[in-house]
XYZ file of C-alpha atoms in Angstrom:
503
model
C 65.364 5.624 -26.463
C 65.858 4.249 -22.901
C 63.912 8.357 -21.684
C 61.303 7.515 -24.907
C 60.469 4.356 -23.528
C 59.321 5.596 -20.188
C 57.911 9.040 -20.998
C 54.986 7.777 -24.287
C 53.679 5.626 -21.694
C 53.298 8.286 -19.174
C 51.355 10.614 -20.966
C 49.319 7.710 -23.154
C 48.070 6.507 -20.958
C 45.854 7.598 -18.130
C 47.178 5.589 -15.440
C 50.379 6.021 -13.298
C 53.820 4.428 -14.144
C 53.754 2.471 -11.055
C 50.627 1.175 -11.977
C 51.637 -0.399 -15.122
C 55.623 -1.329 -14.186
C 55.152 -1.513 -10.223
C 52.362 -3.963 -9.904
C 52.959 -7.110 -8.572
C 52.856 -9.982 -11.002
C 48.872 -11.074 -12.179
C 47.880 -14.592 -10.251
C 45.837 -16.734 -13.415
C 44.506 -19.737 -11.643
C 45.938 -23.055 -12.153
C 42.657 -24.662 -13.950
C 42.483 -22.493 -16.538
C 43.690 -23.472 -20.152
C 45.929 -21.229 -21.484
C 45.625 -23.009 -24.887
C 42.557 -20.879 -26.262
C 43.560 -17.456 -26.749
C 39.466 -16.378 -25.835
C 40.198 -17.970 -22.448
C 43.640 -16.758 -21.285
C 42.181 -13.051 -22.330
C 38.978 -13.712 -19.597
C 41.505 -15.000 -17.282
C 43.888 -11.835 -17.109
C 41.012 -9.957 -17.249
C 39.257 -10.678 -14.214
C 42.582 -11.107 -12.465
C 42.951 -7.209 -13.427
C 39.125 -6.754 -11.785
C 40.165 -8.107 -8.413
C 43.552 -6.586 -8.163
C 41.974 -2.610 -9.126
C 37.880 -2.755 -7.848
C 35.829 -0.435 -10.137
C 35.801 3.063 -9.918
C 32.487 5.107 -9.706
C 32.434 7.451 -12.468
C 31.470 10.225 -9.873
C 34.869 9.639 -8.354
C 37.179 9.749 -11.340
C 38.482 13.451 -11.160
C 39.718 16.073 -13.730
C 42.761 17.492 -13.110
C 40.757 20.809 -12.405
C 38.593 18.808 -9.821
C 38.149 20.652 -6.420
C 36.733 17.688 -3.768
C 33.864 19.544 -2.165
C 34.280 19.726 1.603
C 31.775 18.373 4.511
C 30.014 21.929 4.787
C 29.702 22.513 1.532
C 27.793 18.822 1.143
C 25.531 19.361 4.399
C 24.640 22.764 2.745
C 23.823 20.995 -0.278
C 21.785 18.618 1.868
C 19.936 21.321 4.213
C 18.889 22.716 0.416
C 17.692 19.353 -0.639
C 15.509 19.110 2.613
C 14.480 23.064 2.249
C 13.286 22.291 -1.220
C 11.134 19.292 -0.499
C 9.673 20.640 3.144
C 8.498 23.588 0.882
C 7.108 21.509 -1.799
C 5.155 19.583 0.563
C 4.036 23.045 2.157
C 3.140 23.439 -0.808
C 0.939 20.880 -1.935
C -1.132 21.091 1.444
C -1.534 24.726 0.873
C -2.582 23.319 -3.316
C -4.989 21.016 -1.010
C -6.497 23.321 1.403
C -6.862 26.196 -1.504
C -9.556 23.648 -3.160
C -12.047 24.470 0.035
C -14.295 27.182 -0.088
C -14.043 28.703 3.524
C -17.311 28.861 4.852
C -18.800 32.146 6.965
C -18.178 32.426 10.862
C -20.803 31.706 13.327
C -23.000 34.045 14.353
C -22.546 35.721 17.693
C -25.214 34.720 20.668
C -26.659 37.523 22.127
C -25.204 36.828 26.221
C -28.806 36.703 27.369
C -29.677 33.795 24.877
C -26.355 31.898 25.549
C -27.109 32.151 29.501
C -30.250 30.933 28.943
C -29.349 28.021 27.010
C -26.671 27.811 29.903
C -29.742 27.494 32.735
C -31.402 24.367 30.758
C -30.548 20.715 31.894
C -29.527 18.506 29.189
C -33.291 16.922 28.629
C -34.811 20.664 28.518
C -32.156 21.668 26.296
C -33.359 18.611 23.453
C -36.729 19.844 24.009
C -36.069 23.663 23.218
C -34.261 22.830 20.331
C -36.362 20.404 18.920
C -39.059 23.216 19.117
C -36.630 25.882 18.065
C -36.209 23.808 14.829
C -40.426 22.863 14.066
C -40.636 26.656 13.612
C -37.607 27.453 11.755
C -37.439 30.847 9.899
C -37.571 30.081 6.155
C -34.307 30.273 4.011
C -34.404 31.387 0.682
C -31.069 31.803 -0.333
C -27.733 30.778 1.346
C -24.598 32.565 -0.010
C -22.723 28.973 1.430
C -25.312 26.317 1.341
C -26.706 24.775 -1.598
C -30.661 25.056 -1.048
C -31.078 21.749 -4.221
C -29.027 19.405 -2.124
C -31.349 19.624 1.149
C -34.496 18.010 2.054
C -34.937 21.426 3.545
C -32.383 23.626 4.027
C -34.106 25.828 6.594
C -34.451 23.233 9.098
C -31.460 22.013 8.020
C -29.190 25.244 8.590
C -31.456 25.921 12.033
C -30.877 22.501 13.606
C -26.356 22.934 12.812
C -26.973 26.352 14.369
C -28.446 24.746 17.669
C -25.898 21.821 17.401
C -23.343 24.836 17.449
C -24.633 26.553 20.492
C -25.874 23.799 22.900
C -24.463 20.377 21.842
C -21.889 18.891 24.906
C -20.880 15.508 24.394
C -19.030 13.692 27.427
C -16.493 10.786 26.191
C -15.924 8.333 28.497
C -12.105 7.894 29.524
C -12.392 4.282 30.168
C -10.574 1.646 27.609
C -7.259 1.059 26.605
C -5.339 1.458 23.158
C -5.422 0.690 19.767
C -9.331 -0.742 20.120
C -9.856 2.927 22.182
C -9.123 6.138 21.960
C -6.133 5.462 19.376
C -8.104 6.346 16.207
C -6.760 4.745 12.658
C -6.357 7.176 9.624
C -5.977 5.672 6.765
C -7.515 2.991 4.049
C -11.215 1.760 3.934
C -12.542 2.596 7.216
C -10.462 6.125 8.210
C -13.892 7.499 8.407
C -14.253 6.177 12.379
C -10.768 7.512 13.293
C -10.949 10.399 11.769
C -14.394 11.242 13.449
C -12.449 10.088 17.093
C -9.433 12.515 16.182
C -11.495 15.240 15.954
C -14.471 14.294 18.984
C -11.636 13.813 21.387
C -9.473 17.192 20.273
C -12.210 19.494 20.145
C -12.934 21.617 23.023
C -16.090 22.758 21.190
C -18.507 19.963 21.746
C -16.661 18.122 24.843
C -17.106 18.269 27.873
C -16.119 16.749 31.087
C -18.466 16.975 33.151
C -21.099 14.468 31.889
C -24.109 15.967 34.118
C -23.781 18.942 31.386
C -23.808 16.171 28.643
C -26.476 15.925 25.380
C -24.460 12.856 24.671
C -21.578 9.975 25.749
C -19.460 9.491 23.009
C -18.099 5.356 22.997
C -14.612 5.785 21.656
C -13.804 2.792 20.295
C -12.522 1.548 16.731
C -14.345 -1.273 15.417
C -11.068 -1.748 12.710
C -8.908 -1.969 15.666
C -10.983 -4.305 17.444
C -10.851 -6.813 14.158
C -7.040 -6.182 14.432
C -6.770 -6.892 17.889
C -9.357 -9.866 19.059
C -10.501 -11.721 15.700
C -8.786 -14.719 14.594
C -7.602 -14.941 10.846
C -9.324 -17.284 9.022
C -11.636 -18.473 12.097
C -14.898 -17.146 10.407
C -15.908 -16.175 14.122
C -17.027 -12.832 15.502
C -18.192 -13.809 18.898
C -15.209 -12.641 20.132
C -15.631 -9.302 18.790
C -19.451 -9.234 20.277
C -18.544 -10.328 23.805
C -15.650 -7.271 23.970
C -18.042 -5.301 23.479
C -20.942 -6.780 25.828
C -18.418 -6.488 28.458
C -17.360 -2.850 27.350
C -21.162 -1.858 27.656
C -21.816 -3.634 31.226
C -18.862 -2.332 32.534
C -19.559 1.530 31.474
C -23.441 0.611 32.757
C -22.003 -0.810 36.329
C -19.111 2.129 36.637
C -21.423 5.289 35.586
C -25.202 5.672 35.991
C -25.894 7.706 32.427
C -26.255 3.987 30.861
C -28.986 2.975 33.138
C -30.842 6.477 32.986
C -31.881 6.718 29.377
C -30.656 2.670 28.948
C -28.146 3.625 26.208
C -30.186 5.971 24.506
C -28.320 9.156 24.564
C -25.080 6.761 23.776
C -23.208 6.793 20.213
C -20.667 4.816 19.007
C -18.836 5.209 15.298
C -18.051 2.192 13.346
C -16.855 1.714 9.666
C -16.063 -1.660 9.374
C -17.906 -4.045 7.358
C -18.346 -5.812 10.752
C -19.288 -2.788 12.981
C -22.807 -4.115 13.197
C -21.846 -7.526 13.764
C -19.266 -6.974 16.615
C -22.991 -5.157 18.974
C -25.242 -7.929 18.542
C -24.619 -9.492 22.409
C -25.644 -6.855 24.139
C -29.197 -5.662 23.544
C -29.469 -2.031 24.429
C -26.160 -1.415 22.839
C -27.433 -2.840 19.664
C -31.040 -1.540 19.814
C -31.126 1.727 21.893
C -27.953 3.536 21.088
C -26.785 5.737 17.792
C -24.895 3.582 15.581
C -22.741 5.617 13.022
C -22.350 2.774 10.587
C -20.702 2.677 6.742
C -22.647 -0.769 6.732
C -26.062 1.133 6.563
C -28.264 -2.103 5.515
C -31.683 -2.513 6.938
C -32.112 -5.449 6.235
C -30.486 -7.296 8.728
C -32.438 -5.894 11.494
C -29.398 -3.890 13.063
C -29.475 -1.074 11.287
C -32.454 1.124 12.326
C -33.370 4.008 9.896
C -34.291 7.576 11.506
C -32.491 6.514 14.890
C -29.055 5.098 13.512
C -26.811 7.569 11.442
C -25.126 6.548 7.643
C -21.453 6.769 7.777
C -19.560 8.042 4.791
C -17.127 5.483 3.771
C -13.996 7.237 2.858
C -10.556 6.196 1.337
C -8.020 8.104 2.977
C -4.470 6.937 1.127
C -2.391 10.009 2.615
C -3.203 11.138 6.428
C -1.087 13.795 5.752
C -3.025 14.681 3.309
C -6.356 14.186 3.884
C -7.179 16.437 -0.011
C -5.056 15.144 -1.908
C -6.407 14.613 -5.830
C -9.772 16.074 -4.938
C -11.657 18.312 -7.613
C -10.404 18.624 -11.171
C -12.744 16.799 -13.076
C -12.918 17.535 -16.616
C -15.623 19.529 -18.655
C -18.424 17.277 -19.556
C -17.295 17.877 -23.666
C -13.757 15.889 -22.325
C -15.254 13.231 -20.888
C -15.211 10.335 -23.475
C -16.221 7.651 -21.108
C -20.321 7.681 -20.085
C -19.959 5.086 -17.039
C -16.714 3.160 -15.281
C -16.037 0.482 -12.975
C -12.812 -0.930 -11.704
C -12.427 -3.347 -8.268
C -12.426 -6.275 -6.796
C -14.429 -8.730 -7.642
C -16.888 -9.916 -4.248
C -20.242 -9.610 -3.127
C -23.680 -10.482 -4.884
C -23.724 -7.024 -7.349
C -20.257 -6.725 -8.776
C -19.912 -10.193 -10.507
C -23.942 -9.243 -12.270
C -22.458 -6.269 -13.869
C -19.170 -7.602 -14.976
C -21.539 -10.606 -16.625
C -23.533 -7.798 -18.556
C -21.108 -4.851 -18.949
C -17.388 -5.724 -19.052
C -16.078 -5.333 -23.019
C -19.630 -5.406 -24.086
C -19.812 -1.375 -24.800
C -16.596 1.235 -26.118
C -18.925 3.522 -23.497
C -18.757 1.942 -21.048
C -15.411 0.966 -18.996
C -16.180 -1.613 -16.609
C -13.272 -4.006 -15.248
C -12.775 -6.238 -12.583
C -9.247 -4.875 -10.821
C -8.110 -2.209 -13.068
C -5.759 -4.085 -15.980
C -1.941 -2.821 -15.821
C -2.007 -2.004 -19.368
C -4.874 0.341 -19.122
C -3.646 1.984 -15.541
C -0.659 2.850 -17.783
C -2.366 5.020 -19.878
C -5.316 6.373 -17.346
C -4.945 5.991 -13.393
C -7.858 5.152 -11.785
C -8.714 8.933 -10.092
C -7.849 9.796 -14.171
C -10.727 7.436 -14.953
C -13.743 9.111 -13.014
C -12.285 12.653 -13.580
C -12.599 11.230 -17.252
C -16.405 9.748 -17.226
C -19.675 11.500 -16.728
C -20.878 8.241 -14.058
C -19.228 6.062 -12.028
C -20.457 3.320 -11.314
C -21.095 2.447 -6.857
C -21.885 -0.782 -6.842
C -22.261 -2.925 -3.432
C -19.115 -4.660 -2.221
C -19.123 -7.494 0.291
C -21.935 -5.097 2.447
C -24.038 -2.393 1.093
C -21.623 0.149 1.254
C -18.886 1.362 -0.676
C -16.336 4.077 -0.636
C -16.471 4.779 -4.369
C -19.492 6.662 -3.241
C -17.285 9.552 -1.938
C -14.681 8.850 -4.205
C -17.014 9.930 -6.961
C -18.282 13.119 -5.322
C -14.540 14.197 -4.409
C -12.909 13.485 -8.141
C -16.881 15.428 -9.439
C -18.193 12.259 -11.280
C -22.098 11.542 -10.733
C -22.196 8.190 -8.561
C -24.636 5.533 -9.699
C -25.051 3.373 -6.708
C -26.180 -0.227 -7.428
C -26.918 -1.377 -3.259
C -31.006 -2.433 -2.456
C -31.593 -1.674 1.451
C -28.369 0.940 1.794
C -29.739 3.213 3.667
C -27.663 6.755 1.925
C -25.185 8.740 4.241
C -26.980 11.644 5.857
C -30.195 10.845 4.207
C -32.045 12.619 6.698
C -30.989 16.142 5.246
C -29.548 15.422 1.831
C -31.501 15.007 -1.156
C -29.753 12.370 -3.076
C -31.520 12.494 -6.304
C -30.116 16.113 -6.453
C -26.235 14.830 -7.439
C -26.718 10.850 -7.675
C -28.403 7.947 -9.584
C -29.985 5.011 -7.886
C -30.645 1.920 -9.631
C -32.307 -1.259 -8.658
C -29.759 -4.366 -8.956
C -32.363 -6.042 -10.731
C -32.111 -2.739 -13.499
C -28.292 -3.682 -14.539
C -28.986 -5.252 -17.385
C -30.658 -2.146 -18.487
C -27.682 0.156 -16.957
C -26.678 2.163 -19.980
C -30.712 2.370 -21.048
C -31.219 3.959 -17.803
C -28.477 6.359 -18.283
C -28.853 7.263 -21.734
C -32.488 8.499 -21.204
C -30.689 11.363 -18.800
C -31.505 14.844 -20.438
C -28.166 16.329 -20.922
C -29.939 19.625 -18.437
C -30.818 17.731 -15.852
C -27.011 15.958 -16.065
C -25.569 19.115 -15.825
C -27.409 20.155 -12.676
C -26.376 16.915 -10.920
C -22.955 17.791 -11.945
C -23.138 21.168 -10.396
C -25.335 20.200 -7.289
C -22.203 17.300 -6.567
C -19.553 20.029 -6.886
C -21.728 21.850 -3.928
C -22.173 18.510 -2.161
C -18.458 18.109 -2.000
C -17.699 20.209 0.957
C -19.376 18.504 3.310
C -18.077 14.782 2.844
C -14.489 16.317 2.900
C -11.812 15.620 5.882
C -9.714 18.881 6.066
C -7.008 18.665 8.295
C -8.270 21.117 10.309
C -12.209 21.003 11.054
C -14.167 23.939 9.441
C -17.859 23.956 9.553
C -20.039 22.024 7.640
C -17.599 19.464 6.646
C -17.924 16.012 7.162
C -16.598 15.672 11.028
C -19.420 18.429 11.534
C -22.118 16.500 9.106
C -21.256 13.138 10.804
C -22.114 14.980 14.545
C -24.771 16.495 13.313
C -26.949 13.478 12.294
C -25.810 11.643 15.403
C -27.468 15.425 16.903
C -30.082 15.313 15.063
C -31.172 11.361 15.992
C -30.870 11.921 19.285
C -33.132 15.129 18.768
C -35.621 12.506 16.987
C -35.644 10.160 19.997
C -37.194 13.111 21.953
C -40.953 13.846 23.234
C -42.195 17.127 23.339
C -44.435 17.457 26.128
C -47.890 18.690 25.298
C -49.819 21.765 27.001
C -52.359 20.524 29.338
């Protein structure tokens, strides 16, 4: 009996002998009633807990349980690691498979390129300003879209010229983040993506700025709200004396300033207060190329045919500059005829929520987008899903749903009066985009509706060829939207310029 008694236990129960007869004697604290049966059954139990801690259930071993070594788990993690590192390869290589490649340049004959080569910076402007009056005619362009230019054959002949001639000198002067540190990612990337690429490409730079068609001013108008302004102070003197001093102190150190007076000067700016942060200093704010997102001329900053329209672009992965563009649905899957979701500010927005929002099953227009519904439908889902999307004004004219509709292929209607459209110059924006009067929203779906379902279609294709050249790729092909933005700063400066007439 005495060998019984000590043997069922052992193999009963799953624990060792010692553990049941060898353990020291439970400690039940001293305030605890041992009259209820309920309570004395809590009180062993959580002596139990304290005396044996819980055991994971990963490290409660079968009998036939080997315990994997230290090499065998860093192999398991080098796996791990492989595995991801070639998933993200191979979502860049998903990304970068979306863009059509476009053709190589054209080789310059060496006599042409040293004679380009021989012309000082003013004669070169006036050559290629010429070159461009008389360009040869394009009819058809196995890579660019003839229906999305103004004309295509001055078009392609001016980025040709860019190509060959264009030097730009960047001054070195300035220190980091509001210089030469560009910022990649939200709202206003568009600036600091344009600086990554100016100041890495041995294309278009050059040092020595006697060779120069232009003088780059590096700075980041998001970093210098990040660095000077005050929260909550409502003032952006600050802002505008920074930069008064930048421009007298470039004007007193070099003499390029003085010669053309700012000029042949550009500066790149997507912050809502870009324009704001110039207004001190009067040849910076009247005689140089502004690249601005806040394209308004109406404020009497913004000067249309000399100042360049930035694209506004949301950039939510640097790494991944692609990532979610294409793939919208075939019109026949596309339930939705117009959506809207965002924040609520600005004279527009609040208008069409008034006349729009849960007034029509076609049309899904929100303030912020409402948890429940992002459940079912993301945003991007949202204008993959709808045939418009809706660009209205936020607290300035522009807005970076604008893009955002061209990269997910949904036909922007932009709702801004006195926006002046990015690269306007050469793109023909009735091609791939609606424009409505603020004062039409009441009429919105009206104005829509009366769309022939043809001439829908063509917009729809004309924005899928549009789409290359507002795109960042992470390396800078031609065309794209580093190369669009430098060619309309180009292409200003090529306005600016005189041709001298035959006596």
């Amino acid at each position: 009996m005495t060998i019984f008694g000590i043997l069922v236990p052992t193999f009963a129960f799953p624990h060792t002998v010692n553990m049941w007869f060898l353990s020291p004697p439970l400690a039940v604290s001293s305030y605890v009633s041992l009259n209820g049966s309920m309570q004395l059954r809590e009180a062993l139990t959580e002596a139990r807990a304290q005396q044996f801690p819980p055991v994971s259930a990963a490290s409660v071993l079968s009998p036939n349980t080997t315990v994997p070594s230290k090499n065998k788990r860093a192999k398991v993690s080098r796996t791990r690691n492989s595995v991801l590192k070639r998933r993200k390869k191979k979502s860049k290589e998903n990304d970068e498979s979306k863009v059509v490649l476009p053709p190589p340049r054209s080789p310059i004959p060496p006599r042409m390129q040293r004679f380009i080569w021989s012309l000082s910076p003013n004669d070169a402007l006036i050559y290629a300003k010429r070159e461009i009056e008389h360009a040869p005619v394009v009819i058809d362009d196995p890579y660019l879209s003839a229906p999305i230019f103004r004309n295509i054959s001055f078009f392609k002949r001016s980025y040709e010229l860019m190509e060959t001639m264009l030097k730009v000198y960047i001054y070195p002067d300035g220190d980091k983040p509001i210089f030469h540190q560009p910022h990649l990612y939200g709202i206003y990337a568009s600036e600091g993506w344009f600086m990554k690429f100016m100041e890495e490409s041995r294309e278009f730079v050059t040092r020595d700025p006697e060779k120069a068609h232009l003088f780059y001013l590096p700075y980041s108008a998001r970093q210098l709200e990040l660095a000077v302004y005050v929260p909550n102070s409502h003032n952006l003197r600050p802002l505008s004396i920074f930069m008064r001093d930048y421009a007298n102190m470039i004007a007193a150190k070099y003499p390029y300033w003085n010669r053309t007076h700012g000029r042949d000067h550009f500066l790149v700016a997507c912050h809502d207060w870009g324009p704001y942060s110039l207004t001190m200093h009067e040849e910076l704010t009247k005689n140089t190329v502004k690249a601005l997102c806040n394209a308004d001329v109406s404020e009497g900053i913004f000067t249309a045919g000399q100042d360049v329209s930035l694209p506004e672009t949301t950039i939510r992965s640097p790494k991944r500059p692609l990532r979610n563009v294409g793939g919208g649905l075939r019109v026949s899957q596309r339930p939705i005829l117009a959506f809207f979701a965002g924040n609520m500010h600005g004279r527009v927005r609040p208008t069409l929520l008034k006349y729009w929002h849960n007034k029509d099953d076609d049309m899904k227009i929100y303030g912020p987008l409402p948890i429940g519904v992002s459940r079912k439908m993301s945003y991007i889902q949202h204008m993959k899903s709808s045939k418009y999307c809706i660009c209205p004004m936020g607290y300035e004219v522009n807005s970076p749903r604008i893009v955002e509709a061209i990269y997910y292929e949904c036909v922007p209607v932009i709702i801004a009066d006195n926006f002046v459209l990015p690269f306007n110059e050469v793109l023909d924006w009735s091609a791939f985009s609606v424009v409505i009067a603020e004062k039409d929203i009441p009429k919105l779906k009206e104005i829509l509706l009366t769309i022939p379902l043809r001439r829908y279609l063509t917009m729809l294709a004309n924005l899928k060829m549009v789409q290359k050249h507002f795109l960042w790729n992470p390396r800078p092909l031609r065309y794209d939207l580093f190369h669009m933005i430098l060619h309309s700063i180009w292409f200003s400066r090529l306005n600016q310029i005189q041709i001298p007439q035959p006596q």
